């Protein structure tokens, strides 16, 4: 046995909440089960299998406030009869059958949900009969009336609409007093005060819905308003005046409760629909008091597969009938089909997500495969002679892929072009120093500076990812098909500007070493590579971003492929093809170059005239200094490489 007093207050509070929630869940489940059983009962009862009278009742608690607007005829009739009884010593003998029938007939005239009206009185109130209950009702656009007490004992204890008010105490009935000046002849009599009880809305009683078997053969609900008499200042029950609400034209709403929906007296059936997963319930109006007055439409992300059904929905009546069959609703019945990938909503299986053209994709992948194979071969050769590395990247746009991509692109850029710029910078420094000054710039120094470039680039990329991470943006083609791209924001253009400035600095360095001996200078080819990256590479980059919504994802993929070739393949071709040709033809420094001729990077050959030492000018001394620096460069190069023939990149082979 669990001891609640043995646990602390906090645990007791949690336990209390859990118990309340469990009780609410159980109560809701029981209410739903009762509503479902009531619906099944509505299905089974009809005019052919019911018992005479009003015994077929739905034992449910309904919200009757939606029907309060129709109660006024019953309340006014009851209060009118209460005044007549008060004026006639507790009887209605001053009235006639025709007058009482006229009252109930008048209550059902008009275009409203009121189906019938009755006046039922206690024994002796209308001394003409032991029991009297005139009743009027609509049928085939005609009002009919008769006395139901002839064949129906409304005074029985089982008659809910009558006996419920009869056994009630009326100690708190509202009394009103009226001042009336009656007339006698041509003058008014002194004002008299008349005090009598009146019935109000809350004094009446709503019945549960019941099937009026043998009468209208319809489902209805009745409101009864009490008729009073006054004895010794106390109100006593004398009968009822009623109105019947016909439920034939009232829709049963079985759909889930929505805050925007209007309420009705039959909201007790909310949530009893049989719509399956992938569908939602939509109420159908004008169906009347019958289950299945709804349709099940597909939720977003699913579509109705039957192309021949104009309503594009499953009928609630069909679902309810299948539900009552022995096999019930089996798996897969009354379900919608999943939309194509990427569709938020759809009406068929048409695609919403752009798919790359397989032919183009395979072609580009083959070309990339060829390019990668060639680069791997180059990498092995460079490992033997000089290391070089780059990456080729083609994946779909995701957050991780977009984040990784900018690191590979930018770090790879600074590794490749940083190496070229630093190599040119070393030549520029060596051939622009002062007289007879030896400069030592081995590869380790260049690698240190390259590491600084990469560190700065990594810091900028980290700041980029931290302040504004890339996003995956959805765009649409001209055919309204969606595709995804990486959106880097303004940082993308900022880094593009930094790269352009860096390349322009490389162009400047190439300009400064344009007169250096061609045996050590690759400025012409480096300049071509840099110009290619600035002009063609940047142009393709901007073009692919500016017209992405016009050209579509296939062309964007092609642009990305071209950009990779521009920045990597063409650059490597500019740098390494001349080297391969030189190695193939074993180009050496000509003896003339060592004995007095100098060939510049532009291909011009300058002959040097020997001058006596007395005739040497400052320019001559500077040229001697350059020659000394050249010797030092050759010495440093030979120390750092086991074998490297001297190459004349401008010679005519």
XYZ file of C-alpha atoms in Angstrom:
653
model
C 0.000 0.000 0.000
C 1.406 3.391 -1.022
C 1.642 5.854 1.891
C 1.049 9.443 0.751
C 1.883 10.821 4.204
C 5.316 9.177 4.075
C 6.605 11.356 1.220
C 7.613 15.025 1.245
C 5.406 17.887 0.118
C 7.040 18.279 -3.277
C 6.548 14.606 -4.122
C 2.965 14.790 -2.906
C 2.298 17.754 -5.213
C 3.709 15.858 -8.181
C 1.680 12.784 -7.261
C -1.468 14.901 -6.964
C -0.911 16.421 -10.409
C -0.327 12.975 -11.914
C -3.490 11.646 -10.301
C -5.511 14.593 -11.594
C -4.077 14.215 -15.106
C -4.772 10.480 -15.058
C -8.321 11.096 -13.878
C -8.860 13.679 -16.624
C -7.533 11.303 -19.285
C -9.752 8.491 -18.033
C -12.769 10.819 -17.877
C -12.129 12.027 -21.440
C -11.740 8.457 -22.695
C -14.999 7.415 -21.007
C -16.815 10.428 -22.487
C -15.509 9.612 -25.956
C -16.607 6.005 -25.558
C -20.087 7.101 -24.495
C -20.341 9.477 -27.447
C -19.291 6.700 -29.805
C -21.923 4.356 -28.387
C -24.525 7.112 -28.746
C -23.619 7.506 -32.420
C -24.040 3.783 -32.967
C -27.446 4.068 -31.282
C -28.459 6.883 -33.653
C -27.531 4.608 -36.569
C -29.728 1.765 -35.375
C -32.924 3.598 -34.337
C -35.531 4.460 -36.966
C -39.303 4.618 -37.327
C -39.535 0.925 -38.171
C -37.826 -0.555 -35.116
C -38.591 1.903 -32.289
C -41.133 1.527 -29.478
C -44.097 3.883 -29.300
C -43.433 6.949 -27.155
C -40.279 8.753 -26.151
C -38.324 5.970 -24.500
C -35.452 5.942 -27.008
C -33.115 8.422 -25.310
C -29.440 9.318 -25.790
C -27.947 9.254 -22.260
C -25.464 12.065 -22.877
C -24.933 15.497 -21.345
C -25.313 18.065 -24.101
C -24.461 21.742 -24.243
C -27.938 23.190 -24.701
C -26.931 26.851 -24.611
C -26.916 26.931 -28.419
C -30.674 26.218 -28.338
C -31.647 28.746 -25.660
C -32.665 31.224 -28.345
C -35.653 29.016 -29.206
C -37.083 28.755 -25.664
C -38.914 32.099 -25.615
C -42.284 30.763 -26.967
C -42.483 28.139 -24.220
C -41.556 30.606 -21.465
C -44.070 33.239 -22.632
C -46.852 30.682 -22.997
C -46.195 29.314 -19.484
C -46.178 32.792 -17.927
C -49.361 33.771 -19.786
C -51.175 30.699 -18.460
C -49.806 31.371 -14.961
C -51.460 34.820 -15.031
C -54.770 33.344 -16.227
C -54.671 30.752 -13.449
C -53.921 33.464 -10.885
C -56.918 35.530 -12.083
C -59.303 32.542 -12.184
C -58.790 30.896 -8.796
C -56.310 28.294 -10.001
C -58.058 27.062 -13.142
C -58.002 27.510 -16.898
C -61.762 27.063 -17.215
C -62.065 30.563 -18.649
C -60.348 29.276 -21.785
C -61.611 26.924 -24.461
C -60.036 24.007 -26.327
C -59.720 26.196 -29.410
C -57.813 28.878 -27.502
C -55.328 26.388 -26.010
C -54.792 24.688 -29.373
C -54.291 28.134 -30.918
C -51.470 28.867 -28.472
C -49.444 25.761 -29.325
C -50.095 26.148 -33.045
C -48.860 29.727 -32.885
C -45.620 28.581 -31.246
C -44.620 26.311 -34.152
C -45.482 28.687 -36.968
C -42.492 30.365 -38.563
C -39.167 29.286 -40.062
C -37.179 27.951 -37.116
C -35.957 24.694 -35.588
C -39.088 24.476 -33.419
C -40.819 21.283 -34.517
C -43.612 21.108 -31.949
C -45.158 22.738 -28.888
C -47.396 21.433 -26.125
C -49.342 22.572 -23.060
C -49.605 19.856 -20.422
C -51.522 20.608 -17.182
C -52.177 18.942 -13.870
C -55.388 17.042 -13.110
C -58.235 19.486 -12.363
C -56.627 22.623 -13.759
C -58.870 22.338 -16.822
C -61.968 20.758 -15.332
C -63.358 19.818 -18.704
C -60.927 16.854 -18.866
C -59.036 14.747 -16.327
C -55.885 15.240 -18.404
C -55.375 17.631 -21.241
C -52.286 18.137 -23.451
C -52.845 19.956 -26.742
C -49.832 19.404 -29.035
C -49.019 21.030 -32.393
C -46.243 19.990 -34.776
C -45.022 20.528 -38.349
C -45.354 17.919 -41.043
C -45.061 18.408 -44.806
C -45.163 22.225 -44.403
C -48.463 21.975 -42.492
C -49.093 22.466 -38.773
C -51.092 19.639 -37.201
C -52.551 19.589 -33.672
C -54.171 17.021 -31.370
C -54.501 16.071 -27.703
C -51.730 13.522 -26.993
C -53.248 12.668 -23.599
C -55.818 10.576 -25.450
C -53.216 7.841 -26.087
C -50.200 8.940 -24.039
C -50.025 9.253 -20.218
C -47.818 12.272 -19.824
C -48.577 12.292 -16.057
C -46.509 9.115 -15.596
C -43.348 9.327 -13.503
C -41.237 8.249 -16.514
C -42.133 11.311 -18.586
C -38.951 13.353 -18.243
C -40.141 16.605 -19.832
C -43.072 16.789 -17.409
C -42.216 14.952 -14.224
C -38.767 16.553 -13.763
C -40.384 19.960 -13.134
C -43.340 18.527 -11.221
C -41.181 17.107 -8.423
C -39.015 20.208 -8.184
C -39.445 22.683 -5.307
C -40.211 26.265 -6.240
C -39.252 28.220 -3.139
C -37.058 30.639 -5.110
C -39.395 31.446 -7.968
C -39.333 35.049 -9.137
C -42.478 37.056 -8.335
C -43.421 40.205 -10.208
C -46.028 42.811 -9.458
C -47.941 44.700 -12.111
C -50.033 47.850 -11.668
C -53.134 47.677 -13.847
C -55.909 50.207 -14.335
C -58.897 48.366 -15.735
C -61.669 50.178 -17.562
C -65.351 50.429 -16.741
C -67.516 52.149 -19.277
C -65.821 55.332 -20.394
C -63.454 55.671 -17.470
C -60.543 53.841 -15.895
C -60.829 52.153 -12.531
C -58.294 52.706 -9.766
C -54.981 50.921 -10.286
C -54.717 47.453 -8.858
C -51.548 45.577 -8.025
C -51.302 42.000 -9.186
C -48.517 39.742 -7.903
C -47.790 36.415 -9.570
C -44.824 34.113 -10.215
C -43.012 34.001 -13.562
C -40.778 31.330 -15.072
C -37.333 32.272 -16.360
C -34.940 30.416 -18.639
C -33.088 28.696 -15.813
C -36.381 27.482 -14.281
C -37.036 25.306 -17.331
C -35.639 21.885 -18.213
C -33.924 20.490 -21.323
C -34.334 16.798 -22.024
C -31.694 14.596 -23.564
C -32.239 13.927 -27.275
C -34.845 11.230 -27.827
C -36.570 9.566 -30.744
C -40.236 10.561 -30.981
C -41.533 7.186 -32.065
C -45.077 7.166 -33.426
C -45.218 10.967 -33.525
C -42.840 12.720 -35.834
C -40.534 9.672 -35.984
C -37.597 12.000 -35.582
C -34.884 12.748 -33.070
C -35.745 15.797 -30.979
C -34.973 17.570 -27.725
C -37.653 19.247 -25.559
C -37.565 22.339 -23.365
C -40.272 22.577 -20.660
C -41.194 25.796 -18.856
C -43.288 25.505 -15.628
C -46.816 26.909 -15.203
C -47.488 28.246 -11.692
C -50.305 29.101 -9.297
C -49.988 31.024 -6.055
C -51.333 29.696 -2.755
C -50.613 31.664 0.391
C -47.761 33.451 -1.352
C -46.091 30.196 -2.433
C -45.741 29.086 -6.067
C -47.164 25.684 -6.888
C -46.690 23.579 -10.001
C -49.683 23.505 -12.364
C -48.216 22.154 -15.632
C -45.727 22.929 -18.392
C -45.529 24.643 -21.761
C -42.987 23.057 -24.114
C -41.210 23.482 -27.393
C -39.539 20.626 -29.326
C -36.315 21.236 -31.271
C -36.174 19.031 -34.335
C -32.717 17.518 -34.678
C -33.276 16.213 -38.197
C -31.580 19.282 -39.690
C -28.969 19.756 -36.979
C -25.560 18.492 -38.087
C -23.551 16.156 -35.898
C -20.016 17.532 -35.800
C -17.585 14.666 -35.234
C -14.432 16.600 -36.169
C -11.859 17.691 -33.623
C -12.523 20.838 -31.639
C -11.046 23.994 -33.132
C -11.014 27.327 -31.351
C -12.302 29.060 -34.486
C -15.291 26.711 -34.900
C -18.794 27.751 -33.904
C -20.326 25.729 -31.093
C -23.568 23.766 -31.073
C -25.539 21.610 -28.688
C -24.007 18.500 -30.241
C -20.342 19.317 -29.573
C -20.353 16.241 -27.343
C -19.634 14.230 -30.507
C -16.454 16.177 -31.287
C -13.442 13.942 -31.887
C -15.425 10.792 -32.758
C -14.544 10.883 -36.461
C -12.800 7.926 -38.087
C -10.353 9.822 -40.314
C -7.164 7.790 -40.634
C -3.582 8.951 -40.383
C -2.476 11.287 -43.240
C -5.966 12.874 -43.279
C -7.889 15.437 -41.259
C -11.603 15.809 -40.601
C -13.685 18.531 -42.275
C -17.344 18.844 -41.257
C -20.030 18.751 -43.955
C -23.023 20.977 -43.243
C -26.599 20.222 -44.211
C -26.265 16.463 -43.578
C -28.658 16.431 -40.625
C -28.691 14.358 -37.469
C -26.678 11.461 -38.805
C -23.143 10.186 -38.167
C -20.529 10.448 -40.898
C -21.323 14.046 -41.855
C -17.696 14.831 -42.609
C -14.961 14.237 -45.128
C -11.342 13.280 -44.595
C -8.978 15.430 -46.656
C -5.260 14.897 -47.033
C -2.949 16.785 -44.704
C 0.023 18.721 -46.066
C 2.628 16.408 -47.504
C 0.088 13.876 -48.830
C -2.305 13.695 -51.772
C -5.528 11.903 -52.729
C -4.626 9.096 -55.129
C -8.016 8.583 -56.827
C -7.795 10.879 -59.862
C -11.435 10.210 -60.793
C -12.818 11.563 -57.509
C -13.588 15.262 -57.967
C -13.990 15.814 -54.219
C -10.423 14.640 -53.474
C -11.468 13.335 -50.064
C -12.745 10.229 -48.290
C -16.443 10.206 -47.375
C -17.230 10.054 -43.677
C -20.319 7.951 -44.395
C -18.192 5.368 -46.234
C -15.662 5.286 -43.412
C -18.370 4.914 -40.736
C -20.030 2.059 -42.647
C -16.696 0.276 -43.066
C -15.987 0.809 -39.370
C -19.206 -1.030 -38.410
C -18.375 -4.044 -40.569
C -16.902 -7.129 -38.866
C -13.475 -6.637 -40.440
C -13.459 -2.934 -39.577
C -10.922 -0.541 -41.116
C -7.805 -2.466 -42.111
C -4.321 -1.041 -42.515
C -3.953 1.195 -45.554
C -7.635 1.987 -46.068
C -8.739 5.609 -46.433
C -5.150 6.909 -46.415
C -3.439 9.463 -48.634
C -0.205 8.957 -50.549
C 3.035 10.679 -49.587
C 4.003 13.617 -51.804
C 7.217 13.611 -53.778
C 10.382 14.574 -51.938
C 10.564 18.269 -51.082
C 6.810 18.989 -51.494
C 5.117 20.898 -48.688
C 1.723 20.198 -50.283
C 0.679 18.508 -53.523
C -2.240 17.178 -55.545
C -0.352 14.376 -57.304
C 3.100 12.808 -57.449
C 4.650 15.642 -59.466
C 8.175 16.482 -58.252
C 8.831 19.594 -56.177
C 12.559 19.126 -55.627
C 14.875 19.699 -58.555
C 16.939 16.659 -59.421
C 20.179 17.004 -61.269
C 20.370 15.737 -64.819
C 22.091 12.376 -64.606
C 23.807 12.761 -67.983
C 25.336 16.101 -67.003
C 26.208 14.884 -63.524
C 27.869 11.716 -64.790
C 29.734 13.637 -67.497
C 31.077 16.145 -65.025
C 31.987 13.404 -62.586
C 33.922 11.604 -65.339
C 35.739 14.816 -66.222
C 36.446 15.429 -62.559
C 37.665 11.865 -62.251
C 40.036 12.418 -65.147
C 41.187 15.687 -63.609
C 41.757 14.051 -60.244
C 43.712 11.237 -61.865
C 45.958 13.725 -63.650
C 46.430 15.706 -60.471
C 47.341 12.556 -58.531
C 49.975 11.845 -61.149
C 51.200 15.412 -60.802
C 51.221 15.018 -57.027
C 53.519 11.999 -57.253
C 55.812 13.912 -59.553
C 55.749 16.965 -57.272
C 56.526 14.724 -54.310
C 59.640 13.748 -56.166
C 60.364 17.335 -57.137
C 58.111 19.686 -55.165
C 54.869 19.043 -53.179
C 51.517 20.499 -54.295
C 47.944 19.782 -53.087
C 44.385 20.771 -53.904
C 40.862 19.423 -53.406
C 37.928 18.906 -55.697
C 34.522 19.093 -54.037
C 31.029 18.276 -55.374
C 28.320 17.522 -52.820
C 24.744 18.588 -52.205
C 24.108 21.756 -50.246
C 23.875 20.998 -46.515
C 24.906 23.036 -43.502
C 27.954 20.839 -42.857
C 28.934 20.716 -46.538
C 28.582 24.497 -46.887
C 30.701 25.072 -43.763
C 33.448 22.679 -44.831
C 33.471 23.985 -48.388
C 34.524 27.531 -47.504
C 37.455 26.178 -45.475
C 38.740 23.994 -48.309
C 38.237 26.721 -50.910
C 39.974 29.491 -48.973
C 42.759 27.453 -47.341
C 43.444 25.747 -50.688
C 43.552 29.151 -52.381
C 46.160 30.544 -49.975
C 48.253 27.367 -50.167
C 48.384 27.474 -53.959
C 48.630 31.192 -54.689
C 50.500 31.933 -51.456
C 53.249 29.598 -52.631
C 53.453 31.379 -56.003
C 53.430 34.844 -54.432
C 56.111 33.933 -51.865
C 58.311 32.410 -54.553
C 58.059 35.623 -56.574
C 58.664 37.674 -53.417
C 61.940 35.828 -52.769
C 63.191 36.611 -56.252
C 62.067 40.229 -55.884
C 63.950 40.632 -52.600
C 67.140 39.025 -53.852
C 67.311 41.115 -57.026
C 66.442 44.429 -55.394
C 68.827 44.586 -52.393
C 71.717 46.954 -51.992
C 75.255 46.482 -53.227
C 77.153 43.345 -52.353
C 74.571 42.319 -49.753
C 73.973 38.595 -49.443
C 70.324 37.569 -48.792
C 69.599 34.075 -47.556
C 65.943 33.001 -47.978
C 65.779 29.206 -47.853
C 62.551 27.247 -48.321
C 62.015 27.032 -44.560
C 61.597 30.826 -44.392
C 59.010 30.740 -47.163
C 57.151 27.915 -45.439
C 57.024 29.970 -42.233
C 55.475 32.901 -44.101
C 53.078 30.563 -45.878
C 52.047 29.250 -42.473
C 51.299 32.835 -41.387
C 49.073 33.308 -44.462
C 47.198 30.111 -43.651
C 46.837 31.093 -39.965
C 45.376 34.493 -40.884
C 43.017 32.839 -43.349
C 41.942 30.326 -40.672
C 41.247 33.156 -38.203
C 39.107 34.970 -40.781
C 37.211 31.782 -41.569
C 36.633 31.100 -37.873
C 35.270 34.630 -37.433
C 33.064 34.070 -40.476
C 31.630 30.803 -39.151
C 31.157 32.260 -35.688
C 29.434 35.517 -36.638
C 27.354 34.383 -39.606
C 27.305 30.633 -40.270
C 26.356 29.629 -43.807
C 22.720 28.753 -44.465
C 21.040 26.406 -46.935
C 18.652 28.511 -49.026
C 15.777 27.121 -51.079
C 15.408 28.535 -54.588
C 13.129 27.696 -57.504
C 13.766 27.206 -61.188
C 11.626 28.699 -63.936
C 9.602 25.458 -63.773
C 8.834 26.163 -60.091
C 11.047 23.277 -58.933
C 12.969 23.772 -55.719
C 16.693 23.300 -55.252
C 19.136 24.162 -52.466
C 22.242 26.342 -52.461
C 24.727 27.594 -49.897
C 24.090 31.185 -48.794
C 27.226 32.702 -47.243
C 26.021 36.278 -46.893
C 28.294 39.339 -47.250
C 31.323 37.434 -45.907
C 31.572 35.591 -49.212
C 32.114 38.820 -51.129
C 34.458 40.152 -48.436
C 36.734 37.115 -48.732
C 36.522 37.357 -52.523
C 37.777 40.945 -52.256
C 40.652 39.857 -49.967
C 41.671 37.191 -52.468
C 41.615 39.699 -55.346
C 43.815 42.125 -53.379
C 46.203 39.290 -52.581
C 46.384 38.354 -56.252
C 46.960 41.984 -57.244
C 49.878 42.037 -54.833
C 51.220 39.015 -56.687
C 50.873 40.911 -59.964
C 52.878 43.763 -58.459
C 55.675 41.400 -57.402
C 55.762 39.890 -60.881
C 56.178 43.401 -62.251
C 59.140 44.085 -59.927
C 61.037 40.992 -61.103
C 60.299 41.351 -64.782
C 64.015 42.164 -65.488
C 65.423 39.358 -63.390
C 67.315 36.618 -65.271
C 64.903 34.147 -66.777
C 66.862 31.222 -65.332
C 65.388 32.021 -61.882
C 62.214 33.867 -62.818
C 58.731 32.485 -63.579
C 56.963 35.829 -63.250
C 55.472 35.640 -66.752
C 53.685 32.361 -66.068
C 52.769 33.290 -62.497
C 51.327 36.546 -63.834
C 49.248 34.643 -66.354
C 47.988 32.363 -63.574
C 47.125 35.326 -61.330
C 45.381 37.226 -64.111
C 43.438 34.074 -64.931
C 42.316 33.776 -61.290
C 41.401 37.479 -61.005
C 39.609 37.948 -64.294
C 38.167 34.614 -65.341
C 37.861 32.974 -61.905
C 36.283 35.976 -60.147
C 34.025 36.640 -63.134
C 32.736 33.066 -63.125
C 32.268 33.204 -59.352
C 30.202 36.401 -59.484
C 28.302 35.232 -62.570
C 27.273 31.970 -60.911
C 25.917 33.844 -57.862
C 24.188 36.626 -59.787
C 22.269 34.428 -62.212
C 21.695 31.349 -60.053
C 17.905 31.765 -60.032
C 17.889 32.093 -63.838
C 20.297 29.403 -64.975
C 19.150 26.770 -62.459
C 21.101 24.170 -60.487
C 22.487 22.279 -63.469
C 24.245 25.363 -64.831
C 25.365 26.277 -61.303
C 26.976 22.856 -61.056
C 28.666 23.488 -64.391
C 29.854 26.930 -63.177
C 31.328 25.333 -60.039
C 33.132 22.794 -62.175
C 34.559 25.545 -64.411
C 35.603 27.643 -61.387
C 37.585 24.699 -59.993
C 39.312 24.208 -63.337
C 40.077 27.938 -63.623
C 41.603 28.250 -60.165
C 43.381 24.906 -60.052
C 43.851 23.109 -63.346
C 44.706 26.125 -65.527
C 46.979 27.574 -62.830
C 48.889 24.320 -62.534
C 49.119 24.118 -66.321
C 50.657 27.626 -66.451
C 53.241 26.680 -63.844
C 54.119 23.076 -64.599
C 53.720 22.609 -68.362
C 56.803 24.779 -69.093
C 58.728 22.795 -66.479
C 57.707 19.487 -68.028
C 58.806 20.741 -71.450
C 62.106 21.934 -70.025
C 62.770 18.608 -68.324
C 61.833 16.791 -71.510
C 64.257 18.816 -73.647
C 67.015 19.100 -70.959
C 67.360 22.869 -71.394
C 70.577 24.206 -69.800
C 72.072 27.637 -69.316
C 73.995 28.438 -72.428
C 77.717 29.134 -72.130
C 77.060 32.597 -73.544
C 74.843 33.356 -70.589
C 77.673 32.546 -68.277
C 80.249 34.425 -70.381
C 78.607 37.744 -70.888
C 75.033 37.531 -72.125
C 71.959 37.957 -69.944
C 68.508 36.770 -71.005
C 65.609 38.423 -69.160
C 62.176 37.004 -68.522
C 60.832 38.793 -71.575
C 63.259 36.863 -73.817
C 65.580 39.745 -74.677
C 69.334 38.933 -74.705
C 71.707 41.596 -73.464
C 75.419 41.427 -74.263
C 77.793 42.730 -71.639
C 80.915 44.635 -72.736
C 83.931 44.089 -70.570
C 85.200 47.341 -69.115
C 88.434 48.175 -67.386
C 88.077 48.562 -63.694
C 88.899 52.220 -64.012
C 85.892 52.732 -66.274
C 83.352 50.940 -64.111
C 80.385 53.059 -63.197
C 77.941 52.667 -60.338
C 75.605 50.781 -62.708
C 78.433 48.420 -63.573
C 79.047 47.810 -59.880
C 75.323 47.172 -59.429
C 75.403 44.591 -62.208
C 78.364 42.934 -60.546
C 76.354 42.869 -57.331
C 73.470 41.204 -59.167
C 75.848 38.629 -60.588
C 77.159 37.909 -57.094
C 73.543 37.590 -55.850
C 72.798 35.287 -58.756
C 75.722 33.098 -57.805
C 74.490 33.024 -54.206
C 70.969 32.098 -55.412
C 72.385 29.294 -57.530
C 74.421 28.096 -54.581
C 71.408 28.192 -52.239
C 69.251 26.447 -54.797
C 71.756 23.687 -55.393
C 72.149 23.130 -51.671
C 68.389 22.749 -51.237
C 67.937 20.409 -54.230
C 69.904 17.248 -55.014
C 69.470 17.763 -58.761
C 67.894 20.654 -60.612
C 69.086 21.627 -64.079
C 69.081 25.310 -64.808
C 66.023 26.196 -66.889
C 65.660 28.966 -69.428
C 61.886 29.354 -69.544
C 62.021 31.802 -72.429
C 64.335 29.916 -74.753
C 63.146 28.845 -78.159
C 63.282 25.056 -78.023
